[in-house]
Amino acid sequence: MARVVILGAGVSGHTAALFLKRRLGRKHEVVVVSPNSNWNWIPSNIWVGVGKMRPDKVVFPLAPIYRRKRIVFRQARAVALRPDGDAVSPRGAVDVVYTDPKRAGQTERIRYDYLINATGPRLNFEATPGLGPDAGHTVSVCTPSHAVEAAKRLAAVIGTLKTGRRQTLVIGVGHGTCTCEGAAFEYAFNVEHELRAAGVRERAEVIYLTNEHELGDFGVGGMTFSQGDRRITSEAWMESLFRERAMKAITQAAVTEIEPGLIHYRQIDGTENTQPFDFAMLLPPFRGVGLEAFDRDGADITGSIFAPSGFMRVDANYEAKPFDQWTAQDWPKTYQTPLHHNVFGIGIAFAPPHAISRPYATPDGVLVAPAPPRTGMPSGSMGKAVAMTISDMVLSGSTEPTHTASMGDMAAACIASTGTGMLSGTAAAMSMSPIVPDYSRHPNTAGRDPKETTGDIGLAAHWVKRMLHTLFIYKAKANPLWYLIPE
């Protein structure tokens, strides 16, 4: 019997677990280790954050799903990898600390034949002094509880606006190296939509604050959409949308400190600025969760397994070179680690080889460089590909990965909400192929296939996004024929 251990139960880890168990059946063991008892459909947290969706609509408990699918669940936090085993056994192992209330604080060393690191990110609020809902002065929509608090704070601001007092709302990212600008964009437009619905928009200034070099960059270097016979850049598309909603945008910015009611930020031209606020939702940068690694003798090998960011090194080209020399072929295909062929890193847990958007810095070296997004559809695709590879290794003895999911080949679709409501909602539907521009295949169209890189906005896109929420919750619950729903 083979045992596959999966660290993390987000989109990538949960997808991998379900596909592995479906293929491996009862003869082999699939173990999921996650510190959280619930699964969260994170894209819909923005609707919780404006009070338009209850938090119980974006989460469900994992344990019943895993019991039904005969997947072993350990509610615990992974703290160390031992890929070569220890003095007791050469079999790989992971050390965990239980977060399950019944076993809180207990430790265990879990042996494995194959390991998938899908731990996701650590929300690095401490990277910017004053950032975050716990020790800072801003709100967040990164978790359901964060989003609930954001909705309460937003409701208070709307109440103040109704008294006739003006308010300034700043929404965006809270560090120069953040990712997930798309989520910040969605939340900004949903907040603006709710202000209009409440009849207080004229007394509110809504500001989008971002590290993107221009609007529509989204950490992927921007896009050029095909719209019928014409082409339009995502920058022009987004600028038009911001003008239509009378929203201000501050781009090329690295937030450096947040005081109560005041954001400090620098821009790539060297200017130092401040922005007052009454309400601020700023997303944090990400780091790896802090896993350590040790060899069989107990020597620390963390630096050979993980990048300085804490994310896992996989089959990517991590050679340092100028931005213009990076290519789509540098990106991983199999997500197998180079030193241990039974260990894989997927989703946000793998270390990207380089930025997709051109990185910049202020004259004194403060980075203004969006990190590559690797959430949602790409994470699910990675989870499925690695699950299929490992199941082939177990069932047929394959010695090399049999499935790939490179972001340099993969297409992605994104539907960004710009306001919810069955009759008044809108969303921006965008697709691109590939995610990482490939200038060797598409030299004249900014590295992407013009037929598959498109954008549109309207009520219909909102209906599709709401439908996808229902479909992906259905799939994650492993309901009948779940596997037919694409990643």
Coordinates of C-alpha atoms in Angstrom, one line a residue:
M1 CA 0.0 0.0 0.0
A2 CA 1.3 3.4 -0.9
R3 CA 0.6 6.5 1.2
V4 CA 0.3 10.0 -0.4
V5 CA 0.4 12.9 2.1
I6 CA -0.9 16.2 1.0
L7 CA -0.1 19.3 3.0
G8 CA -2.9 21.9 2.7
A9 CA -6.6 21.6 1.7
G10 CA -7.0 24.7 -0.4
V11 CA -7.9 24.7 -4.1
S12 CA -4.8 22.8 -5.2
G13 CA -4.4 20.4 -2.3
H14 CA -8.1 19.5 -2.1
T15 CA -8.3 19.0 -5.8
A16 CA -5.2 16.7 -5.7
A17 CA -6.7 14.7 -2.8
L18 CA -10.0 14.1 -4.5
F19 CA -8.5 13.0 -7.8
L20 CA -5.9 10.8 -6.1
K21 CA -8.5 8.9 -4.1
R22 CA -10.7 8.5 -7.1
R23 CA -7.9 6.8 -9.0
L24 CA -6.1 5.0 -6.2
G25 CA -9.2 3.5 -4.6
R26 CA -9.2 1.7 -1.3
K27 CA -5.8 -0.2 -1.7
H28 CA -3.8 3.0 -1.2
E29 CA -4.0 5.7 1.4
V30 CA -4.4 9.5 0.9
V31 CA -3.8 11.7 3.9
V32 CA -4.6 15.4 4.0
V33 CA -2.9 17.6 6.6
S34 CA -4.4 21.0 7.1
P35 CA -4.5 23.4 10.1
N36 CA -8.0 24.5 9.1
S37 CA -11.2 22.5 9.6
N38 CA -13.1 24.2 6.8
W39 CA -12.6 24.6 3.1
N40 CA -13.0 28.2 1.8
W41 CA -13.9 29.3 -1.7
I42 CA -11.7 32.4 -1.4
P43 CA -12.9 34.3 -4.6
S44 CA -16.3 34.8 -3.0
N45 CA -14.8 36.4 0.2
I46 CA -15.2 39.7 -1.5
W47 CA -19.0 39.4 -1.4
V48 CA -18.8 38.5 2.3
G49 CA -16.6 41.6 2.7
V50 CA -19.4 43.9 1.4
G51 CA -22.2 42.1 3.3
K52 CA -23.8 40.5 0.3
M53 CA -23.0 36.9 1.2
R54 CA -23.1 35.1 4.5
P55 CA -19.8 33.5 5.5
D56 CA -21.4 30.1 5.8
K57 CA -21.9 30.3 2.0
V58 CA -18.2 30.3 1.3
V59 CA -17.0 27.6 3.7
F60 CA -17.9 24.0 4.6
P61 CA -16.3 21.4 7.0
L62 CA -13.7 19.2 5.5
A63 CA -14.0 16.2 7.8
P64 CA -17.3 14.9 6.6
I65 CA -16.2 15.1 2.9
Y66 CA -13.0 13.2 3.7
R67 CA -14.8 10.5 5.7
R68 CA -17.2 9.9 2.9
K69 CA -14.4 9.7 0.3
R70 CA -12.2 7.5 2.7
I71 CA -9.5 10.2 2.8
V72 CA -7.6 10.4 6.1
F73 CA -7.8 13.9 7.5
R74 CA -5.4 15.4 10.1
Q75 CA -6.2 18.8 11.3
A76 CA -2.7 19.9 12.0
R77 CA 0.0 22.3 10.9
A78 CA 3.1 20.9 9.1
V79 CA 6.3 22.3 10.5
A80 CA 9.1 20.2 9.1
L81 CA 10.0 17.9 6.2
R82 CA 12.3 14.9 6.4
P83 CA 12.5 13.8 2.7
D84 CA 15.2 11.3 3.4
G85 CA 13.7 9.9 6.6
D86 CA 15.4 9.8 10.0
A87 CA 17.5 7.5 12.1
V88 CA 14.4 5.2 12.5
S89 CA 13.5 4.8 8.8
P90 CA 14.6 6.0 5.4
R91 CA 11.0 6.6 4.5
G92 CA 10.2 10.3 4.0
A93 CA 8.3 12.0 6.8
V94 CA 6.6 15.2 7.8
D95 CA 6.4 16.6 11.3
V96 CA 3.0 18.1 12.3
V97 CA 1.5 19.9 15.2
Y98 CA -2.2 19.3 15.8
T99 CA -4.6 22.2 15.7
D100 CA -7.6 20.0 16.2
P101 CA -9.1 21.1 19.6
K102 CA -9.2 17.4 20.7
R103 CA -5.4 17.1 20.1
A104 CA -4.2 20.7 20.2
G105 CA -0.4 21.0 20.6
Q106 CA 0.3 17.3 20.1
T107 CA 3.0 16.4 17.6
E108 CA 3.3 13.5 15.1
R109 CA 5.7 12.3 12.5
I110 CA 3.8 11.1 9.5
R111 CA 5.6 8.8 7.0
Y112 CA 4.9 9.0 3.3
D113 CA 5.7 7.4 -0.1
Y114 CA 4.7 10.6 -1.9
L115 CA 4.3 14.1 -0.6
I116 CA 2.4 17.1 -2.1
N117 CA 3.2 20.5 -0.6
A118 CA 0.0 22.6 -1.2
T119 CA 0.3 24.7 2.0
G120 CA -0.5 28.0 0.3
P121 CA 0.8 31.3 1.6
R122 CA 1.4 32.8 5.0
L123 CA -0.3 36.2 5.0
N124 CA 2.7 38.5 5.6
F125 CA 0.9 41.5 7.2
E126 CA 4.0 42.2 9.3
A127 CA 6.0 43.1 6.1
T128 CA 4.4 46.6 6.3
P129 CA 4.1 48.3 9.7
G130 CA 0.5 49.0 10.5
L131 CA -0.9 46.6 7.9
G132 CA -3.7 44.2 8.7
P133 CA -6.8 43.7 10.9
D134 CA -5.1 42.2 13.9
A135 CA -2.0 44.4 14.7
G136 CA -2.7 47.1 12.1
H137 CA -5.1 49.7 11.0
T138 CA -6.6 48.1 7.8
V139 CA -9.1 45.4 7.0
S140 CA -8.7 42.4 4.8
V141 CA -10.8 39.9 2.8
C142 CA -8.2 37.1 2.8
T143 CA -10.2 34.9 5.1
P144 CA -13.9 34.6 5.9
S145 CA -13.4 36.1 9.4
H146 CA -11.4 39.0 7.9
A147 CA -14.2 39.6 5.4
V148 CA -16.9 39.6 8.1
E149 CA -15.0 42.3 9.9
A150 CA -14.5 44.3 6.7
A151 CA -18.2 44.2 6.0
K152 CA -18.9 45.6 9.5
R153 CA -16.4 48.4 9.0
L154 CA -17.8 49.2 5.6
A155 CA -21.4 49.4 7.1
A156 CA -20.1 51.8 9.7
V157 CA -18.6 54.0 7.0
I158 CA -21.9 53.9 5.0
G159 CA -23.7 55.0 8.2
T160 CA -21.3 57.9 8.6
L161 CA -21.8 58.9 4.9
K162 CA -25.6 58.9 5.5
T163 CA -25.1 61.6 8.2
G164 CA -23.6 63.9 5.5
R165 CA -19.9 63.5 6.4
R166 CA -17.5 62.7 3.6
Q167 CA -15.4 59.6 3.8
T168 CA -12.3 58.4 1.9
L169 CA -12.0 54.7 1.1
V170 CA -8.7 53.2 0.0
I171 CA -8.6 49.7 -1.4
G172 CA -5.7 47.9 -2.9
V173 CA -2.4 46.2 -1.9
G174 CA -0.3 47.0 1.2
H175 CA 3.2 46.3 0.0
G176 CA 5.3 46.7 -3.2
T177 CA 5.6 43.0 -3.8
C178 CA 2.0 41.9 -3.3
T179 CA 0.1 39.6 -5.6
C180 CA -3.7 39.1 -6.0
E181 CA -4.3 42.6 -7.4
G182 CA -7.3 41.1 -9.1
A183 CA -9.0 40.5 -5.7
A184 CA -8.2 44.1 -4.7
F185 CA -9.7 45.3 -7.9
E186 CA -12.9 43.3 -7.4
Y187 CA -13.3 44.5 -3.8
A188 CA -12.8 48.1 -4.8
F189 CA -15.6 47.9 -7.4
N190 CA -17.9 46.0 -5.2
V191 CA -17.5 48.7 -2.5
E192 CA -18.2 51.4 -5.1
H193 CA -21.3 49.5 -6.2
E194 CA -22.6 49.2 -2.6
L195 CA -22.0 53.0 -2.0
R196 CA -24.1 53.7 -5.0
A197 CA -26.8 51.3 -3.9
A198 CA -26.9 53.0 -0.5
G199 CA -27.3 56.4 -2.1
V200 CA -24.1 57.8 -0.6
R201 CA -21.6 57.6 -3.5
E202 CA -21.4 61.4 -4.1
R203 CA -20.0 61.9 -0.6
A204 CA -17.4 59.1 -0.8
E205 CA -14.0 59.2 -2.5
V206 CA -12.9 55.7 -3.6
I207 CA -9.2 55.2 -4.3
Y208 CA -7.5 52.1 -5.8
L209 CA -3.9 51.9 -4.5
T210 CA -1.7 49.4 -6.3
N211 CA 1.9 48.3 -7.1
E212 CA 0.9 47.6 -10.7
H213 CA 2.8 49.7 -13.2
E214 CA -0.4 50.5 -15.0
L215 CA -4.1 49.6 -14.5
G216 CA -4.9 46.2 -15.9
D217 CA -1.5 44.7 -15.2
F218 CA -2.8 42.3 -12.6
G219 CA 0.6 40.8 -12.0
V220 CA 0.6 39.2 -15.5
G221 CA 2.1 42.0 -17.5
G222 CA -1.3 43.2 -18.7
M223 CA -3.2 41.8 -21.7
T224 CA -4.3 42.8 -25.1
F225 CA -7.9 41.7 -25.6
S226 CA -9.5 40.7 -28.9
Q227 CA -13.0 42.3 -29.2
G228 CA -14.4 41.3 -32.5
D229 CA -12.1 42.7 -35.2
R230 CA -10.3 45.1 -32.9
R231 CA -7.8 44.8 -30.1
I232 CA -7.6 46.8 -26.9
T233 CA -5.2 46.7 -24.0
S234 CA -6.3 45.8 -20.5
E235 CA -4.8 49.2 -19.5
A236 CA -7.2 51.2 -21.7
W237 CA -10.1 48.9 -20.8
M238 CA -9.6 49.4 -17.1
E239 CA -8.9 53.1 -17.4
S240 CA -12.3 53.5 -19.1
L241 CA -14.0 51.5 -16.3
F242 CA -12.4 53.7 -13.6
R243 CA -13.5 56.8 -15.4
E244 CA -17.1 55.4 -15.7
R245 CA -17.2 54.8 -12.0
A246 CA -15.4 58.1 -11.1
M247 CA -12.7 56.2 -9.1
K248 CA -9.2 57.4 -8.6
A249 CA -6.2 55.1 -9.1
I250 CA -2.7 55.4 -7.7
T251 CA -0.4 53.0 -9.5
Q252 CA 3.4 52.2 -9.2
A253 CA 3.1 52.5 -5.5
A254 CA 4.8 50.6 -2.6
V255 CA 3.0 51.1 0.7
T256 CA 5.7 51.4 3.4
E257 CA 3.8 52.2 6.6
I258 CA 0.3 52.7 7.8
E259 CA -0.7 54.9 10.7
P260 CA -4.3 55.4 12.0
G261 CA -6.0 57.1 9.1
L262 CA -2.8 57.6 7.0
I263 CA -1.0 55.5 4.4
H264 CA 2.6 56.2 3.6
Y265 CA 3.8 55.0 0.1
R266 CA 6.6 55.5 -2.3
Q267 CA 6.4 55.5 -6.1
I268 CA 9.0 54.4 -8.6
D269 CA 9.9 58.0 -9.5
G270 CA 11.2 58.4 -6.0
T271 CA 8.4 60.5 -4.6
E272 CA 7.2 59.8 -1.0
N273 CA 3.5 60.4 -0.5
T274 CA 0.7 60.0 2.1
Q275 CA -2.9 59.2 1.6
P276 CA -5.5 59.8 4.4
F277 CA -8.3 57.3 4.8
D278 CA -11.4 56.5 6.8
F279 CA -11.6 52.9 5.6
A280 CA -8.8 50.9 4.0
M281 CA -8.7 47.3 2.7
L282 CA -5.2 46.5 1.7
L283 CA -4.1 43.0 0.8
P284 CA -0.8 41.7 2.3
P285 CA 2.2 40.1 0.5
F286 CA 2.6 36.4 0.7
R287 CA 5.4 34.2 2.0
G288 CA 5.8 30.4 2.4
V289 CA 4.3 29.0 5.6
G290 CA 7.7 28.5 7.2
L291 CA 8.4 24.8 6.7
E292 CA 11.8 23.6 7.6
A293 CA 13.6 20.6 6.1
F294 CA 16.2 18.2 7.6
D295 CA 18.3 15.4 6.2
R296 CA 18.4 11.9 7.8
D297 CA 21.0 13.0 10.2
G298 CA 19.1 16.0 11.3
A299 CA 21.1 18.6 9.5
D300 CA 19.2 21.6 8.2
I301 CA 18.6 21.4 4.4
T302 CA 15.8 24.1 4.3
G303 CA 17.8 26.3 1.9
S304 CA 18.1 23.5 -0.7
I305 CA 14.4 22.6 -0.6
F306 CA 12.9 26.1 -0.3
A307 CA 13.6 29.5 -1.9
P308 CA 14.4 32.5 0.4
S309 CA 10.7 33.4 0.1
G310 CA 9.8 30.1 1.9
F311 CA 8.2 28.6 -1.3
M312 CA 9.3 25.2 -2.5
R313 CA 11.7 24.9 -5.4
V314 CA 10.4 22.6 -8.2
D315 CA 11.3 21.9 -11.8
A316 CA 11.7 25.5 -12.8
N317 CA 14.7 27.4 -14.1
Y318 CA 15.8 29.6 -11.1
E319 CA 18.9 31.0 -12.7
A320 CA 19.3 34.7 -12.0
K321 CA 19.1 36.7 -15.2
P322 CA 17.7 40.0 -16.6
F323 CA 13.9 40.3 -17.0
D324 CA 14.2 40.4 -20.8
Q325 CA 15.9 37.0 -20.8
W326 CA 13.2 35.2 -18.8
T327 CA 11.0 33.0 -20.9
A328 CA 7.8 30.9 -20.5
Q329 CA 10.0 27.8 -20.7
D330 CA 11.5 28.8 -17.3
W331 CA 8.3 27.9 -15.6
P332 CA 7.7 24.5 -14.0
K333 CA 5.8 21.8 -15.9
T334 CA 5.6 18.8 -13.5
Y335 CA 6.0 20.5 -10.0
Q336 CA 8.4 17.7 -9.0
T337 CA 11.2 18.8 -6.7
P338 CA 14.7 18.3 -8.3
L339 CA 16.3 16.6 -5.3
H340 CA 13.4 14.3 -4.2
H341 CA 11.3 12.8 -7.0
N342 CA 8.5 11.8 -4.7
V343 CA 7.9 15.3 -3.5
F344 CA 5.9 17.9 -5.4
G345 CA 4.9 21.6 -4.7
I346 CA 1.8 23.1 -6.2
G347 CA -0.5 26.1 -6.0
I348 CA 0.9 29.1 -4.2
A349 CA 3.4 26.8 -2.4
F350 CA 5.8 26.5 -5.3
A351 CA 8.4 29.1 -5.9
P352 CA 7.9 31.0 -9.2
P353 CA 11.1 31.4 -11.2
H354 CA 10.6 35.1 -11.9
A355 CA 8.0 37.8 -12.1
I356 CA 5.6 37.9 -15.0
S357 CA 5.2 41.7 -14.8
R358 CA 8.3 43.7 -15.3
P359 CA 9.7 44.5 -11.8
Y360 CA 10.6 48.1 -10.8
A361 CA 12.1 49.7 -7.7
T362 CA 12.3 53.2 -6.3
P363 CA 15.7 55.0 -6.6
D364 CA 16.6 53.8 -3.1
G365 CA 15.7 50.2 -3.8
V366 CA 12.2 49.7 -2.5
L367 CA 10.6 47.1 -4.8
V368 CA 7.5 47.9 -6.7
A369 CA 7.1 44.5 -8.3
P370 CA 3.8 42.5 -8.4
A371 CA 4.4 38.8 -7.6
P372 CA 3.0 36.3 -10.1
P373 CA -0.5 35.1 -9.3
R374 CA -1.0 31.3 -9.0
T375 CA -4.4 30.9 -7.5
G376 CA -7.8 29.6 -8.7
M377 CA -7.8 27.9 -12.0
P378 CA -4.0 27.4 -12.3
S379 CA -3.9 25.9 -8.8
G380 CA -6.7 23.4 -9.6
S381 CA -5.0 22.4 -12.8
M382 CA -1.7 21.8 -11.0
G383 CA -3.4 19.8 -8.3
K384 CA -5.1 17.5 -10.9
A385 CA -1.9 17.1 -13.0
V386 CA 0.2 16.1 -10.0
A387 CA -2.5 13.7 -8.7
M388 CA -2.6 12.0 -12.1
T389 CA 1.2 11.7 -12.1
I390 CA 1.4 10.2 -8.7
S391 CA -1.4 7.8 -9.3
D392 CA 0.4 6.6 -12.5
M393 CA 3.6 6.1 -10.4
V394 CA 1.7 4.1 -7.9
L395 CA -0.5 2.1 -10.2
S396 CA 1.8 1.5 -13.2
G397 CA 5.3 2.1 -11.8
S398 CA 6.0 5.2 -13.9
T399 CA 9.3 6.7 -12.9
E400 CA 8.9 10.1 -14.5
P401 CA 6.0 12.5 -14.3
T402 CA 3.2 11.7 -16.8
H403 CA 1.2 14.9 -16.7
T404 CA 2.1 18.6 -16.9
A405 CA 0.4 21.9 -16.2
S406 CA 2.9 24.7 -17.0
M407 CA 1.7 28.3 -16.7
G408 CA 3.7 28.9 -19.8
D409 CA 1.3 26.7 -21.8
M410 CA -1.9 27.0 -19.7
A411 CA -4.8 29.2 -20.5
A412 CA -6.8 30.8 -17.7
A413 CA -10.2 32.5 -17.5
C414 CA -11.1 35.0 -14.8
I415 CA -14.4 36.7 -14.0
A416 CA -13.8 39.7 -11.8
S417 CA -16.9 41.0 -10.0
T418 CA -17.5 44.7 -10.3
G419 CA -20.7 44.7 -8.2
T420 CA -23.1 42.0 -7.1
G421 CA -26.9 41.8 -7.8
M422 CA -29.0 39.6 -10.0
L423 CA -30.3 42.6 -11.9
S424 CA -27.7 45.3 -11.1
G425 CA -24.5 43.3 -10.8
T426 CA -21.7 43.4 -13.4
A427 CA -18.4 41.5 -13.9
A428 CA -15.4 41.7 -16.1
A429 CA -14.8 38.4 -17.9
M430 CA -11.2 37.9 -19.1
S431 CA -9.3 35.1 -20.6
M432 CA -5.6 34.8 -21.6
S433 CA -3.5 32.1 -23.2
P434 CA -0.9 31.4 -22.0
I435 CA -0.7 32.9 -18.5
V436 CA 3.0 33.5 -18.8
P437 CA 3.6 35.3 -22.1
D438 CA 5.5 33.2 -24.6
Y439 CA 7.1 35.6 -27.1
S440 CA 8.7 32.7 -29.1
R441 CA 5.2 31.5 -30.1
H442 CA 3.4 34.8 -30.1
P443 CA 6.1 37.5 -30.9
N444 CA 3.7 40.0 -32.4
T445 CA 0.8 39.9 -29.9
A446 CA 2.6 40.5 -26.5
G447 CA 3.3 36.8 -26.0
R448 CA -0.3 35.6 -26.0
D449 CA -2.7 34.0 -28.5
P450 CA -5.0 36.8 -29.7
K451 CA -7.8 34.4 -30.3
E452 CA -7.8 33.2 -26.7
T453 CA -7.1 36.5 -24.9
T454 CA -10.4 38.3 -24.6
G455 CA -12.3 40.7 -22.3
D456 CA -15.9 41.7 -21.9
I457 CA -18.0 43.2 -19.1
G458 CA -21.7 43.2 -18.2
L459 CA -24.5 41.6 -16.2
A460 CA -24.2 38.2 -18.0
A461 CA -20.6 37.9 -16.7
H462 CA -21.9 38.5 -13.1
W463 CA -24.4 35.7 -13.6
V464 CA -21.6 33.4 -14.8
K465 CA -19.5 34.3 -11.8
R466 CA -22.4 33.5 -9.4
M467 CA -23.0 30.2 -11.2
L468 CA -19.3 29.3 -10.9
H469 CA -19.5 29.9 -7.1
T470 CA -22.2 27.3 -6.9
L471 CA -20.4 24.9 -9.2
F472 CA -17.1 25.0 -7.5
I473 CA -18.7 24.6 -4.0
Y474 CA -20.5 21.6 -5.5
K475 CA -17.3 20.2 -6.9
A476 CA -15.3 20.8 -3.7
K477 CA -17.9 18.9 -1.7
A478 CA -17.3 15.9 -4.1
N479 CA -20.9 15.6 -5.0
P480 CA -22.0 13.2 -7.8
L481 CA -20.0 13.7 -11.0
W482 CA -17.9 16.4 -9.4
Y483 CA -14.9 15.4 -11.5
L484 CA -16.7 16.5 -14.7
I485 CA -16.6 20.1 -13.6
P486 CA -13.3 21.6 -15.0
E487 CA -10.7 23.3 -12.8

